[in-house]
Amino acid sequence: MLPHLWKSVLLSGVLALALGVLVLVWPTKTIVVAAIFFGAYLLVTGLSQVFHAFTLPVSAGGRVLLFISGAAAVVLAVLCFRSLSNSILLLAIWIGIGFIFRGVATAVSAISDPDTPGRGWEIFIGVISLIAGLVVLGSPFESLATLTVVVGIWLIVIGVFEIVASFGVRKASQRL
């Protein structure tokens, strides 16, 4: 597994870098398109969860959670489609929370496993992600231009560091 992991990390880094450049080149169009796709994503996943709440062989508690999660996603999708500004706000909050979760998970994982290849880079990526999430949540709607720049820069930074980390993973896998 490790001999091929570096390729995934490299691809992830290249894609993040490319997306970051696109976001910085076309910030307004990027946010509008992302907000529309976000509303569609919420609708599709919400309807899917509601459907699966009645069709999957899961416990009653699982059904209830699937239904509530799905219904909430559908309601949020309707809010997105009613107003582009609602969609952009929800997208900003989603991005901020996503950065925080990724940052904490990445940093904690690397800190807890001293044998993680590229450990220092992974901890750094986690901390930067956490900071980016806090910045986004601090002013999700009031500073859309800042959000776009932060997201674009964040994607470029994460892309560069994932590319660098991928070579550390590759080197570690060659020693095994």
PDB file of C-alpha atoms in Angstrom:
ATOM      1  CA  MET A   1       0.000   0.000   0.000  1.00  0.00           C
ATOM      2  CA  LEU A   2       2.719   2.488   0.995  1.00  0.00           C
ATOM      3  CA  PRO A   3       4.581   2.184  -2.335  1.00  0.00           C
ATOM      4  CA  HIS A   4       1.474   3.533  -4.117  1.00  0.00           C
ATOM      5  CA  LEU A   5       0.346   6.019  -1.453  1.00  0.00           C
ATOM      6  CA  TRP A   6       2.793   8.663  -2.611  1.00  0.00           C
ATOM      7  CA  LYS A   7       1.038   8.812  -5.998  1.00  0.00           C
ATOM      8  CA  SER A   8      -2.299   9.611  -4.338  1.00  0.00           C
ATOM      9  CA  VAL A   9      -0.701  12.289  -2.169  1.00  0.00           C
ATOM     10  CA  LEU A  10       1.039  13.749  -5.242  1.00  0.00           C
ATOM     11  CA  LEU A  11      -2.191  13.776  -7.285  1.00  0.00           C
ATOM     12  CA  SER A  12      -4.075  15.388  -4.402  1.00  0.00           C
ATOM     13  CA  GLY A  13      -1.394  18.064  -4.182  1.00  0.00           C
ATOM     14  CA  VAL A  14      -1.389  18.773  -7.916  1.00  0.00           C
ATOM     15  CA  LEU A  15      -5.201  19.038  -7.986  1.00  0.00           C
ATOM     16  CA  ALA A  16      -5.272  21.338  -4.941  1.00  0.00           C
ATOM     17  CA  LEU A  17      -2.584  23.530  -6.505  1.00  0.00           C
ATOM     18  CA  ALA A  18      -4.443  23.762  -9.832  1.00  0.00           C
ATOM     19  CA  LEU A  19      -7.779  24.505  -8.145  1.00  0.00           C
ATOM     20  CA  GLY A  20      -6.135  27.180  -5.995  1.00  0.00           C
ATOM     21  CA  VAL A  21      -4.765  28.918  -9.075  1.00  0.00           C
ATOM     22  CA  LEU A  22      -8.204  28.794 -10.761  1.00  0.00           C
ATOM     23  CA  VAL A  23      -9.878  30.253  -7.671  1.00  0.00           C
ATOM     24  CA  LEU A  24      -7.422  33.160  -7.591  1.00  0.00           C
ATOM     25  CA  VAL A  25      -7.722  33.824 -11.333  1.00  0.00           C
ATOM     26  CA  TRP A  26     -11.571  33.763 -11.406  1.00  0.00           C
ATOM     27  CA  PRO A  27     -12.698  34.414  -7.816  1.00  0.00           C
ATOM     28  CA  THR A  28     -16.266  35.641  -8.380  1.00  0.00           C
ATOM     29  CA  LYS A  29     -17.177  33.048 -10.990  1.00  0.00           C
ATOM     30  CA  THR A  30     -15.620  30.302  -8.886  1.00  0.00           C
ATOM     31  CA  ILE A  31     -17.688  31.160  -5.809  1.00  0.00           C
ATOM     32  CA  VAL A  32     -20.956  31.440  -7.766  1.00  0.00           C
ATOM     33  CA  VAL A  33     -20.414  28.111  -9.545  1.00  0.00           C
ATOM     34  CA  ALA A  34     -19.329  26.421  -6.317  1.00  0.00           C
ATOM     35  CA  ALA A  35     -22.394  27.768  -4.501  1.00  0.00           C
ATOM     36  CA  ILE A  36     -24.728  26.402  -7.183  1.00  0.00           C
ATOM     37  CA  PHE A  37     -23.031  22.995  -7.114  1.00  0.00           C
ATOM     38  CA  PHE A  38     -23.151  23.051  -3.322  1.00  0.00           C
ATOM     39  CA  GLY A  39     -26.933  23.498  -3.390  1.00  0.00           C
ATOM     40  CA  ALA A  40     -27.243  20.635  -5.891  1.00  0.00           C
ATOM     41  CA  TYR A  41     -24.959  18.472  -3.745  1.00  0.00           C
ATOM     42  CA  LEU A  42     -27.099  19.111  -0.666  1.00  0.00           C
ATOM     43  CA  LEU A  43     -30.275  18.248  -2.577  1.00  0.00           C
ATOM     44  CA  VAL A  44     -28.937  15.000  -4.053  1.00  0.00           C
ATOM     45  CA  THR A  45     -27.327  13.769  -0.843  1.00  0.00           C
ATOM     46  CA  GLY A  46     -30.329  14.826   1.227  1.00  0.00           C
ATOM     47  CA  LEU A  47     -32.828  12.992  -0.969  1.00  0.00           C
ATOM     48  CA  SER A  48     -30.534   9.965  -1.045  1.00  0.00           C
ATOM     49  CA  GLN A  49     -30.331   9.872   2.746  1.00  0.00           C
ATOM     50  CA  VAL A  50     -34.103  10.207   3.139  1.00  0.00           C
ATOM     51  CA  PHE A  51     -34.603   7.380   0.628  1.00  0.00           C
ATOM     52  CA  HIS A  52     -32.032   5.181   2.373  1.00  0.00           C
ATOM     53  CA  ALA A  53     -33.620   5.866   5.746  1.00  0.00           C
ATOM     54  CA  PHE A  54     -36.556   3.784   4.523  1.00  0.00           C
ATOM     55  CA  THR A  55     -34.735   1.191   2.424  1.00  0.00           C
ATOM     56  CA  LEU A  56     -31.467   0.239   4.139  1.00  0.00           C
ATOM     57  CA  PRO A  57     -31.444  -2.611   6.639  1.00  0.00           C
ATOM     58  CA  VAL A  58     -30.214  -0.477   9.559  1.00  0.00           C
ATOM     59  CA  SER A  59     -31.347  -0.022  13.142  1.00  0.00           C
ATOM     60  CA  ALA A  60     -34.211   2.298  14.029  1.00  0.00           C
ATOM     61  CA  GLY A  61     -31.697   4.791  15.390  1.00  0.00           C
ATOM     62  CA  GLY A  62     -29.763   4.646  12.131  1.00  0.00           C
ATOM     63  CA  ARG A  63     -32.946   5.252  10.163  1.00  0.00           C
ATOM     64  CA  VAL A  64     -33.846   8.252  12.292  1.00  0.00           C
ATOM     65  CA  LEU A  65     -30.361   9.743  11.930  1.00  0.00           C
ATOM     66  CA  LEU A  66     -30.349   9.186   8.161  1.00  0.00           C
ATOM     67  CA  PHE A  67     -33.782  10.772   7.855  1.00  0.00           C
ATOM     68  CA  ILE A  68     -32.912  13.798  10.002  1.00  0.00           C
ATOM     69  CA  SER A  69     -29.597  14.330   8.209  1.00  0.00           C
ATOM     70  CA  GLY A  70     -31.252  13.968   4.811  1.00  0.00           C
ATOM     71  CA  ALA A  71     -34.174  16.228   5.656  1.00  0.00           C
ATOM     72  CA  ALA A  72     -31.792  18.900   6.990  1.00  0.00           C
ATOM     73  CA  ALA A  73     -29.747  18.702   3.778  1.00  0.00           C
ATOM     74  CA  VAL A  74     -32.908  19.109   1.664  1.00  0.00           C
ATOM     75  CA  VAL A  75     -33.971  22.153   3.713  1.00  0.00           C
ATOM     76  CA  LEU A  76     -30.501  23.675   3.293  1.00  0.00           C
ATOM     77  CA  ALA A  77     -30.653  22.940  -0.454  1.00  0.00           C
ATOM     78  CA  VAL A  78     -33.970  24.786  -0.702  1.00  0.00           C
ATOM     79  CA  LEU A  79     -32.377  27.748   1.111  1.00  0.00           C
ATOM     80  CA  CYS A  80     -29.492  27.620  -1.366  1.00  0.00           C
ATOM     81  CA  PHE A  81     -31.833  27.674  -4.353  1.00  0.00           C
ATOM     82  CA  ARG A  82     -33.954  30.498  -2.917  1.00  0.00           C
ATOM     83  CA  SER A  83     -31.007  32.859  -2.650  1.00  0.00           C
ATOM     84  CA  LEU A  84     -27.505  32.814  -4.078  1.00  0.00           C
ATOM     85  CA  SER A  85     -26.266  34.695  -1.015  1.00  0.00           C
ATOM     86  CA  ASN A  86     -27.679  31.947   1.261  1.00  0.00           C
ATOM     87  CA  SER A  87     -25.897  29.367  -0.835  1.00  0.00           C
ATOM     88  CA  ILE A  88     -22.611  31.255  -0.645  1.00  0.00           C
ATOM     89  CA  LEU A  89     -22.949  31.695   3.128  1.00  0.00           C
ATOM     90  CA  LEU A  90     -23.676  27.998   3.687  1.00  0.00           C
ATOM     91  CA  LEU A  91     -20.794  27.076   1.402  1.00  0.00           C
ATOM     92  CA  ALA A  92     -18.446  29.326   3.375  1.00  0.00           C
ATOM     93  CA  ILE A  93     -19.502  27.755   6.671  1.00  0.00           C
ATOM     94  CA  TRP A  94     -19.135  24.265   5.168  1.00  0.00           C
ATOM     95  CA  ILE A  95     -15.637  25.107   3.919  1.00  0.00           C
ATOM     96  CA  GLY A  96     -14.600  26.523   7.277  1.00  0.00           C
ATOM     97  CA  ILE A  97     -15.825  23.485   9.180  1.00  0.00           C
ATOM     98  CA  GLY A  98     -14.221  21.176   6.619  1.00  0.00           C
ATOM     99  CA  PHE A  99     -10.857  22.919   7.003  1.00  0.00           C
ATOM    100  CA  ILE A 100     -11.087  22.628  10.788  1.00  0.00           C
ATOM    101  CA  PHE A 101     -11.955  18.915  10.702  1.00  0.00           C
ATOM    102  CA  ARG A 102      -9.223  18.170   8.185  1.00  0.00           C
ATOM    103  CA  GLY A 103      -6.690  20.206  10.111  1.00  0.00           C
ATOM    104  CA  VAL A 104      -7.407  18.544  13.431  1.00  0.00           C
ATOM    105  CA  ALA A 105      -7.530  15.049  11.909  1.00  0.00           C
ATOM    106  CA  THR A 106      -4.300  15.524   9.956  1.00  0.00           C
ATOM    107  CA  ALA A 107      -2.350  17.053  12.835  1.00  0.00           C
ATOM    108  CA  VAL A 108      -3.593  14.601  15.479  1.00  0.00           C
ATOM    109  CA  SER A 109      -2.915  11.642  13.205  1.00  0.00           C
ATOM    110  CA  ALA A 110       0.644  12.785  12.507  1.00  0.00           C
ATOM    111  CA  ILE A 111       1.331  13.714  16.140  1.00  0.00           C
ATOM    112  CA  SER A 112       0.037  10.378  17.446  1.00  0.00           C
ATOM    113  CA  ASP A 113       2.131   8.295  15.036  1.00  0.00           C
ATOM    114  CA  PRO A 114       5.847   9.144  15.189  1.00  0.00           C
ATOM    115  CA  ASP A 115       6.508   6.813  12.237  1.00  0.00           C
ATOM    116  CA  THR A 116       4.277   8.768   9.838  1.00  0.00           C
ATOM    117  CA  PRO A 117       6.248   9.515   6.651  1.00  0.00           C
ATOM    118  CA  GLY A 118       6.526  13.261   6.175  1.00  0.00           C
ATOM    119  CA  ARG A 119       5.264  13.731   9.737  1.00  0.00           C
ATOM    120  CA  GLY A 120       6.469  17.315  10.089  1.00  0.00           C
ATOM    121  CA  TRP A 121       4.790  18.321   6.850  1.00  0.00           C
ATOM    122  CA  GLU A 122       1.552  16.614   7.881  1.00  0.00           C
ATOM    123  CA  ILE A 123       1.519  18.448  11.223  1.00  0.00           C
ATOM    124  CA  PHE A 124       2.188  21.728   9.413  1.00  0.00           C
ATOM    125  CA  ILE A 125      -0.609  21.034   6.907  1.00  0.00           C
ATOM    126  CA  GLY A 126      -2.965  20.277   9.794  1.00  0.00           C
ATOM    127  CA  VAL A 127      -2.145  23.502  11.636  1.00  0.00           C
ATOM    128  CA  ILE A 128      -2.473  25.624   8.485  1.00  0.00           C
ATOM    129  CA  SER A 129      -5.816  23.958   7.703  1.00  0.00           C
ATOM    130  CA  LEU A 130      -7.106  24.619  11.213  1.00  0.00           C
ATOM    131  CA  ILE A 131      -6.102  28.285  11.004  1.00  0.00           C
ATOM    132  CA  ALA A 132      -7.741  28.639   7.575  1.00  0.00           C
ATOM    133  CA  GLY A 133     -10.971  27.137   8.937  1.00  0.00           C
ATOM    134  CA  LEU A 134     -11.032  29.553  11.859  1.00  0.00           C
ATOM    135  CA  VAL A 135     -10.464  32.506   9.519  1.00  0.00           C
ATOM    136  CA  VAL A 136     -13.341  31.397   7.281  1.00  0.00           C
ATOM    137  CA  LEU A 137     -15.744  30.835  10.184  1.00  0.00           C
ATOM    138  CA  GLY A 138     -14.744  34.153  11.727  1.00  0.00           C
ATOM    139  CA  SER A 139     -16.384  36.069   8.872  1.00  0.00           C
ATOM    140  CA  PRO A 140     -18.050  33.717   6.392  1.00  0.00           C
ATOM    141  CA  PHE A 141     -20.257  36.212   4.574  1.00  0.00           C
ATOM    142  CA  GLU A 142     -18.853  39.643   5.333  1.00  0.00           C
ATOM    143  CA  SER A 143     -15.583  38.951   3.564  1.00  0.00           C
ATOM    144  CA  LEU A 144     -16.325  36.858   0.489  1.00  0.00           C
ATOM    145  CA  ALA A 145     -13.404  38.389  -1.359  1.00  0.00           C
ATOM    146  CA  THR A 146     -11.140  37.476   1.539  1.00  0.00           C
ATOM    147  CA  LEU A 147     -12.672  34.010   1.694  1.00  0.00           C
ATOM    148  CA  THR A 148     -11.929  33.481  -1.974  1.00  0.00           C
ATOM    149  CA  VAL A 149      -8.331  34.640  -1.571  1.00  0.00           C
ATOM    150  CA  VAL A 150      -7.887  32.550   1.596  1.00  0.00           C
ATOM    151  CA  VAL A 151      -9.322  29.464  -0.110  1.00  0.00           C
ATOM    152  CA  GLY A 152      -7.207  30.007  -3.228  1.00  0.00           C
ATOM    153  CA  ILE A 153      -4.030  30.541  -1.231  1.00  0.00           C
ATOM    154  CA  TRP A 154      -4.898  27.662   1.103  1.00  0.00           C
ATOM    155  CA  LEU A 155      -5.363  25.305  -1.834  1.00  0.00           C
ATOM    156  CA  ILE A 156      -2.044  26.389  -3.330  1.00  0.00           C
ATOM    157  CA  VAL A 157      -0.252  25.986   0.013  1.00  0.00           C
ATOM    158  CA  ILE A 158      -1.806  22.586   0.722  1.00  0.00           C
ATOM    159  CA  GLY A 159      -1.041  21.549  -2.848  1.00  0.00           C
ATOM    160  CA  VAL A 160       2.629  22.500  -2.575  1.00  0.00           C
ATOM    161  CA  PHE A 161       3.043  20.831   0.805  1.00  0.00           C
ATOM    162  CA  GLU A 162       1.232  17.668  -0.319  1.00  0.00           C
ATOM    163  CA  ILE A 163       3.496  17.499  -3.364  1.00  0.00           C
ATOM    164  CA  VAL A 164       6.544  17.841  -1.102  1.00  0.00           C
ATOM    165  CA  ALA A 165       5.095  15.297   1.371  1.00  0.00           C
ATOM    166  CA  SER A 166       4.451  12.827  -1.459  1.00  0.00           C
ATOM    167  CA  PHE A 167       8.169  12.586  -2.150  1.00  0.00           C
ATOM    168  CA  GLY A 168       8.788  11.932   1.550  1.00  0.00           C
ATOM    169  CA  VAL A 169       6.238   9.119   1.431  1.00  0.00           C
ATOM    170  CA  ARG A 170       7.864   7.761  -1.730  1.00  0.00           C
ATOM    171  CA  LYS A 171      11.306   7.823  -0.131  1.00  0.00           C
ATOM    172  CA  ALA A 172       9.988   6.087   3.007  1.00  0.00           C
ATOM    173  CA  SER A 173       8.273   3.401   0.927  1.00  0.00           C
ATOM    174  CA  GLN A 174      11.513   2.646  -0.920  1.00  0.00           C
ATOM    175  CA  ARG A 175      13.222   1.877   2.387  1.00  0.00           C
ATOM    176  CA  LEU A 176      10.632  -0.801   3.217  1.00  0.00           C
TER     177      LEU A 176
END
